[in-house]
Amino acid sequence: MLLPGAAAADVVHFVDQQLGASPDLCMLMVKYFSVAPPYAAFYSAGFDAFDALARRRHGAAFDACAAEQKSALVGPMLGGQLEGWSGPPLPLFYMAVRSDAVDVAYGSSAGAKALGLPTLEHILPPTP
Amino acid sequence: MTASKDDKVDVLIVGAGAAASVFAATLAAAGRRVLILERGAPRKLGDLVSSQIWARRLKWGAPHIEETGPDSIGYCFNAGHGVGGAAVHHYAV
């Protein structure tokens, strides 16, 4: 919801895989922000907070809410103001989650091309 | 080149960051025996992948730095690890 194209780019798999890695090797944005490990606790706290808000406002967990209800919950994240929020600092959570999505979806040659941006790669990533 | 513990050097440099590497090269060109100690990974040209997501490996894909003292902080960003140090953060991505 925070970034078009992120789901198709399988950002969920990237985050899940990185959470399973040693904190020393983890490349999630939360590490860049110097959040202390275990990093899964940061995500759990944020998603639990969304669930709590969704249940309070709509009587259902976040995933069970209608699209417009989800948007109404997620939309105010950028402004840092979400009444009843009990998770990590909201701007930090928004920045961490969205930044991972941005780099996974568009932080590569293919992603830049999808945005219509010219690229000039010097060194390509290894292929499986 | 690697050194053995019996080698004698004129200059010991800790950390193979950008400035240290230039310093070492200059001293070596002037005829000094120089040893650089770098705890991080060596870097090959192929490691500098032209990709924002792949670049994370070089930017914060290493143990975070924990300072000591009564008001210690931990940080990962641009702490510099491996040959090239923090300068690698700004390679041409």
PDB file of C-alpha atoms in Angstrom:
ATOM      1  CA  MET A   1       0.000   0.000   0.000  1.00  0.00           C
ATOM      2  CA  LEU A   2       2.892   2.329   0.587  1.00  0.00           C
ATOM      3  CA  LEU A   3       4.448   1.812  -2.832  1.00  0.00           C
ATOM      4  CA  PRO A   4       2.934   0.662  -6.118  1.00  0.00           C
ATOM      5  CA  GLY A   5       4.888  -2.267  -7.480  1.00  0.00           C
ATOM      6  CA  ALA A   6       6.300  -3.399  -4.155  1.00  0.00           C
ATOM      7  CA  ALA A   7       4.116  -6.485  -3.848  1.00  0.00           C
ATOM      8  CA  ALA A   8       4.942  -7.554  -7.387  1.00  0.00           C
ATOM      9  CA  ALA A   9       8.629  -7.117  -6.597  1.00  0.00           C
ATOM     10  CA  ASP A  10       8.144  -9.493  -3.633  1.00  0.00           C
ATOM     11  CA  VAL A  11       9.407  -7.102  -0.975  1.00  0.00           C
ATOM     12  CA  VAL A  12       7.767  -9.357   1.611  1.00  0.00           C
ATOM     13  CA  HIS A  13      10.129 -12.151   0.670  1.00  0.00           C
ATOM     14  CA  PHE A  14      13.114  -9.811   0.907  1.00  0.00           C
ATOM     15  CA  VAL A  15      12.142  -8.614   4.386  1.00  0.00           C
ATOM     16  CA  ASP A  16      11.391 -12.133   5.570  1.00  0.00           C
ATOM     17  CA  GLN A  17      14.691 -13.434   4.239  1.00  0.00           C
ATOM     18  CA  GLN A  18      16.640 -10.590   5.829  1.00  0.00           C
ATOM     19  CA  LEU A  19      14.929 -11.071   9.181  1.00  0.00           C
ATOM     20  CA  GLY A  20      16.182 -14.640   9.099  1.00  0.00           C
ATOM     21  CA  ALA A  21      19.749 -13.528   8.456  1.00  0.00           C
ATOM     22  CA  SER A  22      22.295 -12.792  11.136  1.00  0.00           C
ATOM     23  CA  PRO A  23      21.971  -9.183  12.329  1.00  0.00           C
ATOM     24  CA  ASP A  24      25.594  -8.717  11.285  1.00  0.00           C
ATOM     25  CA  LEU A  25      24.677  -9.391   7.665  1.00  0.00           C
ATOM     26  CA  CYS A  26      21.181  -7.941   7.640  1.00  0.00           C
ATOM     27  CA  MET A  27      20.554  -5.272   5.007  1.00  0.00           C
ATOM     28  CA  LEU A  28      17.168  -3.982   6.103  1.00  0.00           C
ATOM     29  CA  MET A  29      16.676  -0.240   6.416  1.00  0.00           C
ATOM     30  CA  VAL A  30      15.985  -0.609  10.149  1.00  0.00           C
ATOM     31  CA  LYS A  31      19.623  -1.521  10.601  1.00  0.00           C
ATOM     32  CA  TYR A  32      20.703   1.610   8.751  1.00  0.00           C
ATOM     33  CA  PHE A  33      18.530   3.550  11.203  1.00  0.00           C
ATOM     34  CA  SER A  34      20.413   1.918  14.079  1.00  0.00           C
ATOM     35  CA  VAL A  35      17.375   0.140  15.474  1.00  0.00           C
ATOM     36  CA  ALA A  36      18.680  -2.491  17.869  1.00  0.00           C
ATOM     37  CA  PRO A  37      18.125  -6.138  16.923  1.00  0.00           C
ATOM     38  CA  PRO A  38      16.132  -8.336  16.931  1.00  0.00           C
ATOM     39  CA  TYR A  39      14.696  -6.485  13.956  1.00  0.00           C
ATOM     40  CA  ALA A  40      11.593  -8.673  13.781  1.00  0.00           C
ATOM     41  CA  ALA A  41      10.416  -7.019  17.004  1.00  0.00           C
ATOM     42  CA  PHE A  42      10.339  -3.645  15.241  1.00  0.00           C
ATOM     43  CA  TYR A  43       8.089  -4.949  12.468  1.00  0.00           C
ATOM     44  CA  SER A  44       5.900  -6.932  14.871  1.00  0.00           C
ATOM     45  CA  ALA A  45       5.330  -3.873  17.017  1.00  0.00           C
ATOM     46  CA  GLY A  46       4.301  -1.823  14.011  1.00  0.00           C
ATOM     47  CA  PHE A  47       1.988  -4.407  12.508  1.00  0.00           C
ATOM     48  CA  ASP A  48       0.453  -5.169  15.906  1.00  0.00           C
ATOM     49  CA  ALA A  49      -0.217  -1.447  16.302  1.00  0.00           C
ATOM     50  CA  PHE A  50      -2.012  -1.383  12.946  1.00  0.00           C
ATOM     51  CA  ASP A  51      -4.085  -4.369  13.979  1.00  0.00           C
ATOM     52  CA  ALA A  52      -5.005  -2.712  17.258  1.00  0.00           C
ATOM     53  CA  LEU A  53      -6.066   0.466  15.462  1.00  0.00           C
ATOM     54  CA  ALA A  54      -8.051  -1.503  12.887  1.00  0.00           C
ATOM     55  CA  ARG A  55      -9.895  -3.451  15.572  1.00  0.00           C
ATOM     56  CA  ARG A  56     -10.669  -0.259  17.503  1.00  0.00           C
ATOM     57  CA  ARG A  57     -11.984   1.589  14.447  1.00  0.00           C
ATOM     58  CA  HIS A  58     -13.491  -1.176  12.334  1.00  0.00           C
ATOM     59  CA  GLY A  59     -13.850  -4.183  14.592  1.00  0.00           C
ATOM     60  CA  ALA A  60     -11.499  -6.298  12.494  1.00  0.00           C
ATOM     61  CA  ALA A  61      -7.807  -6.996  12.031  1.00  0.00           C
ATOM     62  CA  PHE A  62      -6.019  -4.860   9.469  1.00  0.00           C
ATOM     63  CA  ASP A  63      -5.923  -7.593   6.812  1.00  0.00           C
ATOM     64  CA  ALA A  64      -9.691  -8.081   7.100  1.00  0.00           C
ATOM     65  CA  CYS A  65     -10.499  -4.417   6.543  1.00  0.00           C
ATOM     66  CA  ALA A  66     -11.789  -3.025   3.280  1.00  0.00           C
ATOM     67  CA  ALA A  67      -9.331  -1.290   0.988  1.00  0.00           C
ATOM     68  CA  GLU A  68     -10.571   2.194   1.812  1.00  0.00           C
ATOM     69  CA  GLN A  69     -10.366   1.441   5.530  1.00  0.00           C
ATOM     70  CA  LYS A  70      -6.759   0.282   5.129  1.00  0.00           C
ATOM     71  CA  SER A  71      -5.917   3.420   3.179  1.00  0.00           C
ATOM     72  CA  ALA A  72      -7.415   5.572   5.906  1.00  0.00           C
ATOM     73  CA  LEU A  73      -5.165   3.883   8.425  1.00  0.00           C
ATOM     74  CA  VAL A  74      -1.989   3.896   6.359  1.00  0.00           C
ATOM     75  CA  GLY A  75      -2.383   7.297   4.710  1.00  0.00           C
ATOM     76  CA  PRO A  76      -1.616   9.444   7.768  1.00  0.00           C
ATOM     77  CA  MET A  77       1.685   7.638   8.358  1.00  0.00           C
ATOM     78  CA  LEU A  78       3.662  10.104   6.293  1.00  0.00           C
ATOM     79  CA  GLY A  79       2.464  13.000   8.388  1.00  0.00           C
ATOM     80  CA  GLY A  80       3.497  11.231  11.566  1.00  0.00           C
ATOM     81  CA  GLN A  81       0.083  11.685  13.101  1.00  0.00           C
ATOM     82  CA  LEU A  82      -2.127   8.669  13.642  1.00  0.00           C
ATOM     83  CA  GLU A  83      -4.445   8.928  16.598  1.00  0.00           C
ATOM     84  CA  GLY A  84      -4.183   5.901  18.819  1.00  0.00           C
ATOM     85  CA  TRP A  85      -0.872   4.684  17.346  1.00  0.00           C
ATOM     86  CA  SER A  86       1.008   2.517  19.834  1.00  0.00           C
ATOM     87  CA  GLY A  87       3.840   1.168  17.696  1.00  0.00           C
ATOM     88  CA  PRO A  88       7.367   2.406  16.985  1.00  0.00           C
ATOM     89  CA  PRO A  89       7.790   6.115  16.163  1.00  0.00           C
ATOM     90  CA  LEU A  90       5.473   6.503  13.185  1.00  0.00           C
ATOM     91  CA  PRO A  91       7.775   8.433  10.826  1.00  0.00           C
ATOM     92  CA  LEU A  92      10.550   5.921  11.530  1.00  0.00           C
ATOM     93  CA  PHE A  93       8.284   2.957  10.842  1.00  0.00           C
ATOM     94  CA  TYR A  94       6.981   4.524   7.659  1.00  0.00           C
ATOM     95  CA  MET A  95      10.473   5.384   6.424  1.00  0.00           C
ATOM     96  CA  ALA A  96      11.898   1.944   7.198  1.00  0.00           C
ATOM     97  CA  VAL A  97       9.092  -0.042   5.611  1.00  0.00           C
ATOM     98  CA  ARG A  98       8.727   2.155   2.547  1.00  0.00           C
ATOM     99  CA  SER A  99      12.465   2.500   1.921  1.00  0.00           C
ATOM    100  CA  ASP A 100      12.887  -1.255   1.739  1.00  0.00           C
ATOM    101  CA  ALA A 101      10.011  -1.375  -0.726  1.00  0.00           C
ATOM    102  CA  VAL A 102      11.507   1.403  -2.854  1.00  0.00           C
ATOM    103  CA  ASP A 103      14.923  -0.212  -3.135  1.00  0.00           C
ATOM    104  CA  VAL A 104      13.562  -3.695  -3.765  1.00  0.00           C
ATOM    105  CA  ALA A 105      11.092  -2.535  -6.403  1.00  0.00           C
ATOM    106  CA  TYR A 106      13.086   0.229  -8.075  1.00  0.00           C
ATOM    107  CA  GLY A 107      16.672   0.085  -6.792  1.00  0.00           C
ATOM    108  CA  SER A 108      17.954  -1.859  -9.741  1.00  0.00           C
ATOM    109  CA  SER A 109      18.371  -1.486 -13.465  1.00  0.00           C
ATOM    110  CA  ALA A 110      15.017  -3.140 -14.139  1.00  0.00           C
ATOM    111  CA  GLY A 111      13.318  -0.941 -11.584  1.00  0.00           C
ATOM    112  CA  ALA A 112      14.735   2.245 -13.030  1.00  0.00           C
ATOM    113  CA  LYS A 113      13.657   1.190 -16.499  1.00  0.00           C
ATOM    114  CA  ALA A 114      10.160   0.518 -15.158  1.00  0.00           C
ATOM    115  CA  LEU A 115      10.077   4.154 -14.055  1.00  0.00           C
ATOM    116  CA  GLY A 116      11.266   5.306 -17.443  1.00  0.00           C
ATOM    117  CA  LEU A 117      14.592   6.463 -16.043  1.00  0.00           C
ATOM    118  CA  PRO A 118      17.769   6.127 -18.078  1.00  0.00           C
ATOM    119  CA  THR A 119      20.447   3.930 -16.534  1.00  0.00           C
ATOM    120  CA  LEU A 120      24.159   3.551 -17.068  1.00  0.00           C
ATOM    121  CA  GLU A 121      25.216   0.474 -15.168  1.00  0.00           C
ATOM    122  CA  HIS A 122      28.896  -0.095 -14.760  1.00  0.00           C
ATOM    123  CA  ILE A 123      28.735  -3.383 -12.934  1.00  0.00           C
ATOM    124  CA  LEU A 124      25.758  -5.716 -13.081  1.00  0.00           C
ATOM    125  CA  PRO A 125      24.680  -7.918 -10.173  1.00  0.00           C
ATOM    126  CA  PRO A 126      25.512 -11.617 -10.303  1.00  0.00           C
ATOM    127  CA  THR A 127      22.881 -13.806 -11.887  1.00  0.00           C
ATOM    128  CA  PRO A 128      21.593 -16.948 -10.158  1.00  0.00           C
TER     129      PRO A 128
ATOM    130  CA  MET B   1      50.407  -8.887  -0.108  1.00  0.00           C
ATOM    131  CA  THR B   2      50.129 -10.295   3.407  1.00  0.00           C
ATOM    132  CA  ALA B   3      52.690  -9.964   6.142  1.00  0.00           C
ATOM    133  CA  SER B   4      53.987 -12.406   8.712  1.00  0.00           C
ATOM    134  CA  LYS B   5      54.334 -11.513  12.362  1.00  0.00           C
ATOM    135  CA  ASP B   6      58.105 -11.345  12.008  1.00  0.00           C
ATOM    136  CA  ASP B   7      58.076  -8.700   9.299  1.00  0.00           C
ATOM    137  CA  LYS B   8      59.355  -5.293  10.315  1.00  0.00           C
ATOM    138  CA  VAL B   9      57.674  -2.233   8.906  1.00  0.00           C
ATOM    139  CA  ASP B  10      58.229   1.485   8.980  1.00  0.00           C
ATOM    140  CA  VAL B  11      54.571   2.449   9.200  1.00  0.00           C
ATOM    141  CA  LEU B  12      51.538   0.629  10.547  1.00  0.00           C
ATOM    142  CA  ILE B  13      48.157   1.898   9.398  1.00  0.00           C
ATOM    143  CA  VAL B  14      44.948   0.695  10.997  1.00  0.00           C
ATOM    144  CA  GLY B  15      42.012   0.585   8.620  1.00  0.00           C
ATOM    145  CA  ALA B  16      42.108   0.576   4.822  1.00  0.00           C
ATOM    146  CA  GLY B  17      39.813   3.534   4.212  1.00  0.00           C
ATOM    147  CA  ALA B  18      40.230   6.011   1.392  1.00  0.00           C
ATOM    148  CA  ALA B  19      42.569   8.371   3.212  1.00  0.00           C
ATOM    149  CA  ALA B  20      44.598   5.580   4.757  1.00  0.00           C
ATOM    150  CA  SER B  21      45.006   3.865   1.412  1.00  0.00           C
ATOM    151  CA  VAL B  22      46.276   7.025  -0.250  1.00  0.00           C
ATOM    152  CA  PHE B  23      48.597   7.611   2.674  1.00  0.00           C
ATOM    153  CA  ALA B  24      49.911   4.066   2.442  1.00  0.00           C
ATOM    154  CA  ALA B  25      50.466   4.278  -1.293  1.00  0.00           C
ATOM    155  CA  THR B  26      52.322   7.562  -0.957  1.00  0.00           C
ATOM    156  CA  LEU B  27      54.569   6.208   1.770  1.00  0.00           C
ATOM    157  CA  ALA B  28      55.238   3.012  -0.158  1.00  0.00           C
ATOM    158  CA  ALA B  29      56.142   5.007  -3.251  1.00  0.00           C
ATOM    159  CA  ALA B  30      58.583   6.934  -1.085  1.00  0.00           C
ATOM    160  CA  GLY B  31      60.272   3.700  -0.146  1.00  0.00           C
ATOM    161  CA  ARG B  32      58.716   3.006   3.234  1.00  0.00           C
ATOM    162  CA  ARG B  33      57.648  -0.450   4.308  1.00  0.00           C
ATOM    163  CA  VAL B  34      53.955  -0.081   5.084  1.00  0.00           C
ATOM    164  CA  LEU B  35      51.498  -2.478   6.661  1.00  0.00           C
ATOM    165  CA  ILE B  36      47.765  -1.820   6.614  1.00  0.00           C
ATOM    166  CA  LEU B  37      45.515  -3.727   8.961  1.00  0.00           C
ATOM    167  CA  GLU B  38      41.910  -4.065   7.815  1.00  0.00           C
ATOM    168  CA  ARG B  39      39.483  -6.308   9.681  1.00  0.00           C
ATOM    169  CA  GLY B  40      36.800  -6.100   7.024  1.00  0.00           C
ATOM    170  CA  ALA B  41      36.404  -7.825   3.707  1.00  0.00           C
ATOM    171  CA  PRO B  42      38.583  -7.173   0.685  1.00  0.00           C
ATOM    172  CA  ARG B  43      36.735  -5.538  -2.186  1.00  0.00           C
ATOM    173  CA  LYS B  44      36.775  -6.597  -5.787  1.00  0.00           C
ATOM    174  CA  LEU B  45      35.596  -4.315  -8.540  1.00  0.00           C
ATOM    175  CA  GLY B  46      32.697  -6.684  -9.091  1.00  0.00           C
ATOM    176  CA  ASP B  47      31.427  -5.959  -5.584  1.00  0.00           C
ATOM    177  CA  LEU B  48      30.526  -2.381  -6.560  1.00  0.00           C
ATOM    178  CA  VAL B  49      27.266  -3.374  -8.244  1.00  0.00           C
ATOM    179  CA  SER B  50      25.336  -0.558  -9.910  1.00  0.00           C
ATOM    180  CA  SER B  51      22.171  -1.094  -7.914  1.00  0.00           C
ATOM    181  CA  GLN B  52      20.650   0.641  -4.906  1.00  0.00           C
ATOM    182  CA  ILE B  53      19.563  -2.617  -3.296  1.00  0.00           C
ATOM    183  CA  TRP B  54      22.792  -4.486  -3.965  1.00  0.00           C
ATOM    184  CA  ALA B  55      24.790  -1.508  -2.652  1.00  0.00           C
ATOM    185  CA  ARG B  56      23.417  -2.159   0.825  1.00  0.00           C
ATOM    186  CA  ARG B  57      25.880  -5.007   1.160  1.00  0.00           C
ATOM    187  CA  LEU B  58      28.718  -2.515   1.187  1.00  0.00           C
ATOM    188  CA  LYS B  59      26.938   0.228   3.083  1.00  0.00           C
ATOM    189  CA  TRP B  60      25.562  -1.496   6.147  1.00  0.00           C
ATOM    190  CA  GLY B  61      25.827  -5.234   5.611  1.00  0.00           C
ATOM    191  CA  ALA B  62      28.288  -5.736   8.481  1.00  0.00           C
ATOM    192  CA  PRO B  63      28.246  -5.764  12.279  1.00  0.00           C
ATOM    193  CA  HIS B  64      27.136  -2.492  13.768  1.00  0.00           C
ATOM    194  CA  ILE B  65      29.579  -0.377  15.719  1.00  0.00           C
ATOM    195  CA  GLU B  66      28.924  -0.094  19.431  1.00  0.00           C
ATOM    196  CA  GLU B  67      30.628   2.742  21.223  1.00  0.00           C
ATOM    197  CA  THR B  68      31.538   2.419  24.874  1.00  0.00           C
ATOM    198  CA  GLY B  69      31.143   4.880  27.696  1.00  0.00           C
ATOM    199  CA  PRO B  70      28.189   6.131  29.735  1.00  0.00           C
ATOM    200  CA  ASP B  71      26.319   7.571  26.713  1.00  0.00           C
ATOM    201  CA  SER B  72      27.177   4.956  24.138  1.00  0.00           C
ATOM    202  CA  ILE B  73      25.318   4.665  20.889  1.00  0.00           C
ATOM    203  CA  GLY B  74      25.299   2.010  18.237  1.00  0.00           C
ATOM    204  CA  TYR B  75      25.352   2.794  14.545  1.00  0.00           C
ATOM    205  CA  CYS B  76      25.582   1.039  11.244  1.00  0.00           C
ATOM    206  CA  PHE B  77      25.304   3.719   8.648  1.00  0.00           C
ATOM    207  CA  ASN B  78      28.477   4.520   6.837  1.00  0.00           C
ATOM    208  CA  ALA B  79      30.565   3.030   9.607  1.00  0.00           C
ATOM    209  CA  GLY B  80      32.969   1.857   6.969  1.00  0.00           C
ATOM    210  CA  HIS B  81      33.936  -1.760   6.718  1.00  0.00           C
ATOM    211  CA  GLY B  82      36.230  -3.506   4.332  1.00  0.00           C
ATOM    212  CA  VAL B  83      38.770  -2.083   1.975  1.00  0.00           C
ATOM    213  CA  GLY B  84      37.752   1.427   0.952  1.00  0.00           C
ATOM    214  CA  GLY B  85      36.062   2.135   4.261  1.00  0.00           C
ATOM    215  CA  ALA B  86      33.217   4.619   4.443  1.00  0.00           C
ATOM    216  CA  ALA B  87      34.155   6.034   1.039  1.00  0.00           C
ATOM    217  CA  VAL B  88      32.658   2.931  -0.529  1.00  0.00           C
ATOM    218  CA  HIS B  89      29.275   4.234   0.590  1.00  0.00           C
ATOM    219  CA  HIS B  90      29.400   6.750  -2.214  1.00  0.00           C
ATOM    220  CA  TYR B  91      30.571   4.601  -5.036  1.00  0.00           C
ATOM    221  CA  ALA B  92      28.851   5.303  -8.294  1.00  0.00           C
ATOM    222  CA  VAL B  93      25.403   3.858  -7.710  1.00  0.00           C
TER     223      VAL B  93
END
